[in-house]
CSV table of C-alpha atoms in Angstrom, one decimal:
chain,number,residue,atom,x,y,z
A,21,UNK,CA,151.0,83.5,118.1
A,22,UNK,CA,151.0,84.7,114.5
A,23,UNK,CA,151.7,81.2,113.1
A,24,UNK,CA,148.3,80.8,111.5
A,25,UNK,CA,148.7,84.1,109.7
A,26,UNK,CA,152.1,83.3,108.3
A,27,UNK,CA,150.9,79.9,107.1
A,28,UNK,CA,148.4,81.6,104.8
A,29,UNK,CA,149.3,85.2,104.1
A,30,UNK,CA,152.5,86.4,102.4
A,31,UNK,CA,152.2,89.8,104.0
A,32,UNK,CA,152.5,88.4,107.5
A,33,UNK,CA,155.6,86.4,106.5
A,34,UNK,CA,157.2,89.5,105.1
A,35,UNK,CA,156.6,91.3,108.4
A,36,UNK,CA,158.3,88.5,110.3
A,37,UNK,CA,161.2,88.5,107.8
A,38,UNK,CA,161.6,92.3,108.3
A,39,UNK,CA,161.3,92.0,112.1
A,40,UNK,CA,163.9,89.3,112.4
A,41,UNK,CA,166.3,91.3,110.2
A,42,UNK,CA,165.8,94.5,112.1
A,43,UNK,CA,166.2,92.9,115.6
A,44,UNK,CA,168.5,90.0,114.9
A,45,UNK,CA,166.0,87.9,117.0
A,46,UNK,CA,164.5,84.6,115.7
A,47,UNK,CA,161.0,85.8,116.6
A,48,UNK,CA,159.2,83.0,114.8
A,49,UNK,CA,160.5,80.4,117.2
A,50,UNK,CA,159.1,81.9,120.5
A,51,UNK,CA,155.9,83.1,118.7
A,52,UNK,CA,155.2,79.8,116.9
A,53,UNK,CA,156.7,77.3,119.3
A,54,UNK,CA,157.2,78.9,122.7
A,55,UNK,CA,158.0,77.9,125.4
A,56,UNK,CA,155.7,80.2,127.3
A,57,UNK,CA,158.4,81.1,129.8
A,58,UNK,CA,160.5,82.6,127.0
A,59,UNK,CA,157.6,84.5,125.4
A,60,UNK,CA,156.6,85.9,128.8
A,61,UNK,CA,160.0,87.7,129.1
A,62,UNK,CA,159.2,91.3,128.3
A,63,UNK,CA,162.4,91.7,126.1
A,64,UNK,CA,160.9,89.0,123.9
A,65,UNK,CA,157.2,89.6,124.4
A,66,UNK,CA,157.3,93.3,123.4
A,67,UNK,CA,159.0,92.9,119.9
A,68,UNK,CA,156.9,89.8,119.4
A,69,UNK,CA,153.6,91.5,120.1
A,70,UNK,CA,154.5,94.5,118.0
A,71,UNK,CA,155.4,92.2,115.1
A,72,UNK,CA,152.2,90.2,115.3
A,73,UNK,CA,150.2,93.4,115.5
A,74,UNK,CA,151.9,94.6,112.3
A,75,UNK,CA,151.4,91.2,110.7
A,76,UNK,CA,147.6,91.4,111.3
A,77,UNK,CA,147.5,94.8,109.7
A,78,UNK,CA,149.5,93.4,106.7
A,79,UNK,CA,146.9,90.6,106.5
A,80,UNK,CA,144.1,93.1,106.1
A,81,UNK,CA,146.1,94.7,103.2
A,82,UNK,CA,146.4,91.2,101.6
A,83,UNK,CA,142.7,90.5,102.0
A,84,UNK,CA,141.4,93.9,100.8
A,85,UNK,CA,141.7,95.9,97.6
A,86,UNK,CA,143.5,99.3,98.0
A,87,UNK,CA,140.2,101.0,97.9
A,88,UNK,CA,138.7,98.8,100.6
A,89,UNK,CA,141.7,99.1,102.8
A,90,UNK,CA,141.7,102.9,102.5
A,91,UNK,CA,138.0,102.9,103.4
A,92,UNK,CA,138.7,101.2,106.8
A,93,UNK,CA,141.8,103.2,107.6
A,94,UNK,CA,141.5,104.6,111.1
A,95,UNK,CA,140.5,108.2,111.8
A,96,UNK,CA,142.4,108.0,115.1
A,97,UNK,CA,144.7,105.5,116.8
A,98,UNK,CA,145.4,104.9,120.5
A,99,UNK,CA,147.2,102.3,122.6
A,100,UNK,CA,148.0,101.4,126.1
A,101,UNK,CA,151.7,100.9,127.1
A,102,UNK,CA,153.3,98.9,124.3
A,103,UNK,CA,150.2,99.7,122.3
A,104,UNK,CA,151.2,103.3,122.1
A,105,UNK,CA,154.1,102.3,119.8
A,106,UNK,CA,151.7,100.1,117.8
A,107,UNK,CA,149.4,103.1,117.5
A,108,UNK,CA,152.2,105.4,116.3
A,109,UNK,CA,153.2,102.8,113.7
A,110,UNK,CA,149.7,102.2,112.5
A,111,UNK,CA,149.2,105.9,112.1
A,112,UNK,CA,152.4,106.2,110.0
A,113,UNK,CA,154.2,108.3,112.7
A,114,UNK,CA,157.1,105.9,112.8
A,115,UNK,CA,158.2,103.3,110.3
A,116,UNK,CA,157.8,99.6,111.2
A,117,UNK,CA,161.5,98.9,111.6
A,118,UNK,CA,162.2,102.1,113.6
A,119,UNK,CA,159.2,101.4,115.8
A,120,UNK,CA,160.3,97.8,116.3
A,121,UNK,CA,163.8,98.8,117.3
A,122,UNK,CA,162.3,101.3,119.9
A,123,UNK,CA,160.1,98.5,121.2
A,124,UNK,CA,163.0,96.1,121.4
A,125,UNK,CA,165.1,98.6,123.4
A,126,UNK,CA,162.1,99.3,125.6
A,127,UNK,CA,161.7,95.6,126.3
A,128,UNK,CA,165.5,95.2,126.9
A,129,UNK,CA,165.5,98.1,129.4
A,130,UNK,CA,162.4,96.9,131.2
A,131,UNK,CA,163.7,93.3,131.5
A,132,UNK,CA,167.0,94.6,132.8
A,133,UNK,CA,165.1,96.6,135.4
A,134,UNK,CA,162.9,93.7,136.3
A,135,UNK,CA,165.9,91.4,136.7
A,136,UNK,CA,167.6,94.0,139.0
A,137,UNK,CA,164.4,94.4,141.1
A,138,UNK,CA,162.1,91.4,140.7
A,139,UNK,CA,158.4,91.9,141.1
A,140,UNK,CA,154.9,90.8,140.2
A,141,UNK,CA,151.6,92.1,138.9
A,142,UNK,CA,147.9,91.3,139.6
A,143,UNK,CA,144.6,92.3,138.1
A,144,UNK,CA,141.8,93.3,140.5
A,145,UNK,CA,138.2,93.3,139.3
A,146,UNK,CA,135.3,94.8,141.2
A,147,UNK,CA,137.0,97.5,143.3
A,148,UNK,CA,137.2,101.2,142.5
A,149,UNK,CA,140.4,103.2,142.3
A,150,UNK,CA,140.0,104.7,145.8
A,151,UNK,CA,139.7,101.3,147.4
A,152,UNK,CA,142.7,100.0,145.4
A,153,UNK,CA,144.8,103.0,146.4
A,154,UNK,CA,144.0,102.3,150.0
A,155,UNK,CA,145.1,98.7,149.7
A,156,UNK,CA,148.3,99.8,148.0
A,157,UNK,CA,149.1,102.3,150.7
A,158,UNK,CA,148.7,99.5,153.3
A,159,UNK,CA,150.8,96.9,151.5
A,160,UNK,CA,153.4,98.7,149.5
A,161,UNK,CA,151.9,97.7,146.2
A,162,UNK,CA,151.5,100.3,143.4
A,163,UNK,CA,148.9,101.0,140.8
A,164,UNK,CA,150.1,99.9,137.3
A,165,UNK,CA,147.2,100.1,134.8
A,166,UNK,CA,143.8,101.7,135.3
A,167,UNK,CA,142.2,99.7,132.5
A,168,UNK,CA,138.6,100.6,133.2
A,169,UNK,CA,136.3,101.3,136.1
A,170,UNK,CA,136.4,98.2,138.3
A,171,UNK,CA,139.4,96.8,136.5
A,172,UNK,CA,142.8,97.8,137.9
A,173,UNK,CA,146.2,96.3,137.8
A,174,UNK,CA,148.7,96.5,140.7
A,175,UNK,CA,152.4,95.7,140.8
A,176,UNK,CA,155.4,95.6,143.1
A,177,UNK,CA,157.3,93.1,145.2
A,178,UNK,CA,155.9,89.6,145.1
A,179,UNK,CA,155.1,89.7,148.9
A,180,UNK,CA,153.4,93.0,148.6
A,181,UNK,CA,151.2,91.8,145.7
A,182,UNK,CA,150.2,88.6,147.4
A,183,UNK,CA,149.2,90.5,150.5
A,184,UNK,CA,147.3,93.1,148.4
A,185,UNK,CA,145.5,90.4,146.5
A,186,UNK,CA,144.3,88.7,149.7
A,187,UNK,CA,143.3,92.1,151.1
A,188,UNK,CA,141.4,93.0,148.0
A,189,UNK,CA,139.5,89.7,147.9
A,190,UNK,CA,138.6,90.2,151.6
A,191,UNK,CA,137.2,93.7,150.8
A,192,UNK,CA,134.9,92.7,148.0
A,193,UNK,CA,136.9,92.3,144.9
A,194,UNK,CA,135.1,89.9,142.5
A,195,UNK,CA,138.3,88.4,141.4
A,196,UNK,CA,142.1,88.8,141.7
A,197,UNK,CA,144.5,87.3,139.1
A,198,UNK,CA,148.2,87.1,139.3
A,199,UNK,CA,149.6,88.0,135.8
A,200,UNK,CA,152.1,86.0,133.9
A,201,UNK,CA,154.7,88.7,133.5
A,202,UNK,CA,158.4,89.0,134.2
A,203,UNK,CA,158.4,92.1,136.3
A,204,UNK,CA,156.4,94.9,138.0
A,205,UNK,CA,155.9,97.1,135.0
A,206,UNK,CA,154.5,100.7,135.2
A,207,UNK,CA,155.8,101.0,138.8
A,208,UNK,CA,158.9,102.5,140.5
A,209,UNK,CA,160.7,99.3,139.7
A,210,UNK,CA,161.0,100.5,136.1
A,211,UNK,CA,162.5,103.9,137.0
A,212,UNK,CA,166.1,102.9,135.9
A,213,UNK,CA,164.8,102.3,132.4
A,214,UNK,CA,163.3,105.8,132.0
A,215,UNK,CA,166.5,107.8,131.2
A,216,UNK,CA,167.8,105.3,128.7
A,217,UNK,CA,164.4,105.1,127.0
A,218,UNK,CA,164.4,108.9,126.7
A,219,UNK,CA,167.6,108.8,124.7
A,220,UNK,CA,166.2,106.0,122.4
A,221,UNK,CA,163.0,108.1,121.7
A,222,UNK,CA,165.1,111.2,121.1
A,223,UNK,CA,167.1,109.4,118.4
A,224,UNK,CA,164.1,107.8,116.7
A,225,UNK,CA,162.8,109.1,113.3
A,226,UNK,CA,159.2,110.3,113.8
A,227,UNK,CA,157.1,111.9,111.1
A,228,UNK,CA,153.6,113.4,110.8
A,229,UNK,CA,150.9,110.8,111.4
A,230,UNK,CA,148.3,110.0,108.8
A,231,UNK,CA,145.7,110.0,111.5
A,232,UNK,CA,145.8,111.6,115.0
A,233,UNK,CA,147.4,109.5,117.7
A,234,UNK,CA,145.5,109.9,121.0
A,235,UNK,CA,147.9,110.6,123.8
A,236,UNK,CA,147.9,109.4,127.4
A,237,UNK,CA,147.9,112.9,128.8
A,238,UNK,CA,144.5,114.6,128.8
A,239,UNK,CA,143.1,112.3,126.1
A,240,UNK,CA,144.2,114.7,123.4
A,241,UNK,CA,145.9,114.0,120.1
A,242,UNK,CA,149.6,113.3,120.5
A,243,UNK,CA,151.6,115.4,118.1
A,244,UNK,CA,154.9,114.0,116.7
A,245,UNK,CA,156.9,116.7,118.5
A,246,UNK,CA,155.5,115.6,121.8
A,247,UNK,CA,157.1,112.2,121.5
A,248,UNK,CA,160.5,113.9,121.5
A,249,UNK,CA,162.2,114.7,124.8
A,250,UNK,CA,161.6,118.0,126.6
A,251,UNK,CA,164.5,118.5,128.9
A,252,UNK,CA,164.9,114.8,129.4
A,253,UNK,CA,161.2,114.3,130.1
A,254,UNK,CA,158.9,112.9,127.5
A,255,UNK,CA,155.7,110.9,127.2
A,256,UNK,CA,157.0,107.6,125.8
A,257,UNK,CA,160.0,107.5,128.1
A,258,UNK,CA,158.0,108.2,131.2
A,259,UNK,CA,155.5,105.5,130.3
A,260,UNK,CA,157.6,102.6,131.4
A,261,UNK,CA,157.4,103.7,135.1
A,262,UNK,CA,154.0,105.3,135.2
A,263,UNK,CA,150.5,103.9,135.6
A,264,UNK,CA,148.6,104.5,132.4
A,265,UNK,CA,144.8,105.3,132.6
A,266,UNK,CA,143.1,103.8,129.6
A,267,UNK,CA,139.6,104.8,130.4
A,268,UNK,CA,137.5,106.8,132.9
A,269,UNK,CA,133.8,106.8,133.5
A,270,UNK,CA,132.0,107.8,130.3
A,271,UNK,CA,135.2,108.9,128.5
A,272,UNK,CA,135.8,106.2,125.9
A,273,UNK,CA,133.3,105.5,123.1
A,274,UNK,CA,134.3,102.8,120.6
A,275,UNK,CA,132.7,102.8,117.2
A,276,UNK,CA,131.9,99.3,115.9
A,277,UNK,CA,131.8,99.1,112.1
A,278,UNK,CA,128.6,97.3,111.0
A,279,UNK,CA,128.5,94.4,108.6
A,280,UNK,CA,126.7,95.2,105.3
A,281,UNK,CA,123.0,95.9,105.9
A,282,UNK,CA,123.4,96.4,109.6
A,283,UNK,CA,123.1,99.7,111.5
A,284,UNK,CA,126.1,101.3,113.1
A,285,UNK,CA,126.5,100.9,116.9
A,286,UNK,CA,128.8,102.3,119.5
A,287,UNK,CA,129.7,101.1,123.0
A,288,UNK,CA,130.6,103.1,126.0
A,289,UNK,CA,133.0,101.6,128.5
A,290,UNK,CA,131.8,102.4,132.0
A,291,UNK,CA,128.6,104.2,130.9
């Protein structure tokens, strides 16, 4: 991933240069060449995805004039899990290198926790939260991501996930897919990573964002101060072991920018 961008756009190459210098990781190799097994490790995947996301933003700057780029600058940013860090960086609340080092530490801690307590994740489509919670209670699986109504990710021990997957399909799930991940993220398996991530966030250099960053708690704007620890408890640190809720019924409306001559539209996830 990202190889096609770097072959054409200097800005993308510059982002990869800065990323490799900041992390001391040869990120081009796993991103451009694989193997998939290496890129699936969360300690590699997280800095790699963050870097490619920044490279895509740099490509937009390469393609557009300063006036055009300013015209499409976001009025708000938001992200799920790793995407929360990307959202903070895109809003200017944290510099690229500082954000990347946070993400690298996050990936390292989560991979360490996953190695200590192996697990798996699966996506369930077509069941509501109540039904999935009941299945988790019966099997020992845990909710990981509440992505959208009817799209929920579960995680836990491999045996628990396999049992939960079979049970879900038997109870009407349209589909169940085992995810290619290296651990049971956003579950209690990640609890050992929380305290160390708290210290990393506390030492990071945050600043006022150029656009509001929508927080996971109460769908309100996340202020810079809220990313800092409060008695050892904080939003970004807790996220590694909690199930994030991306969208609820009727809560998320996405504005789709029209092409010239077309009328603006908006889409509502889940009604």
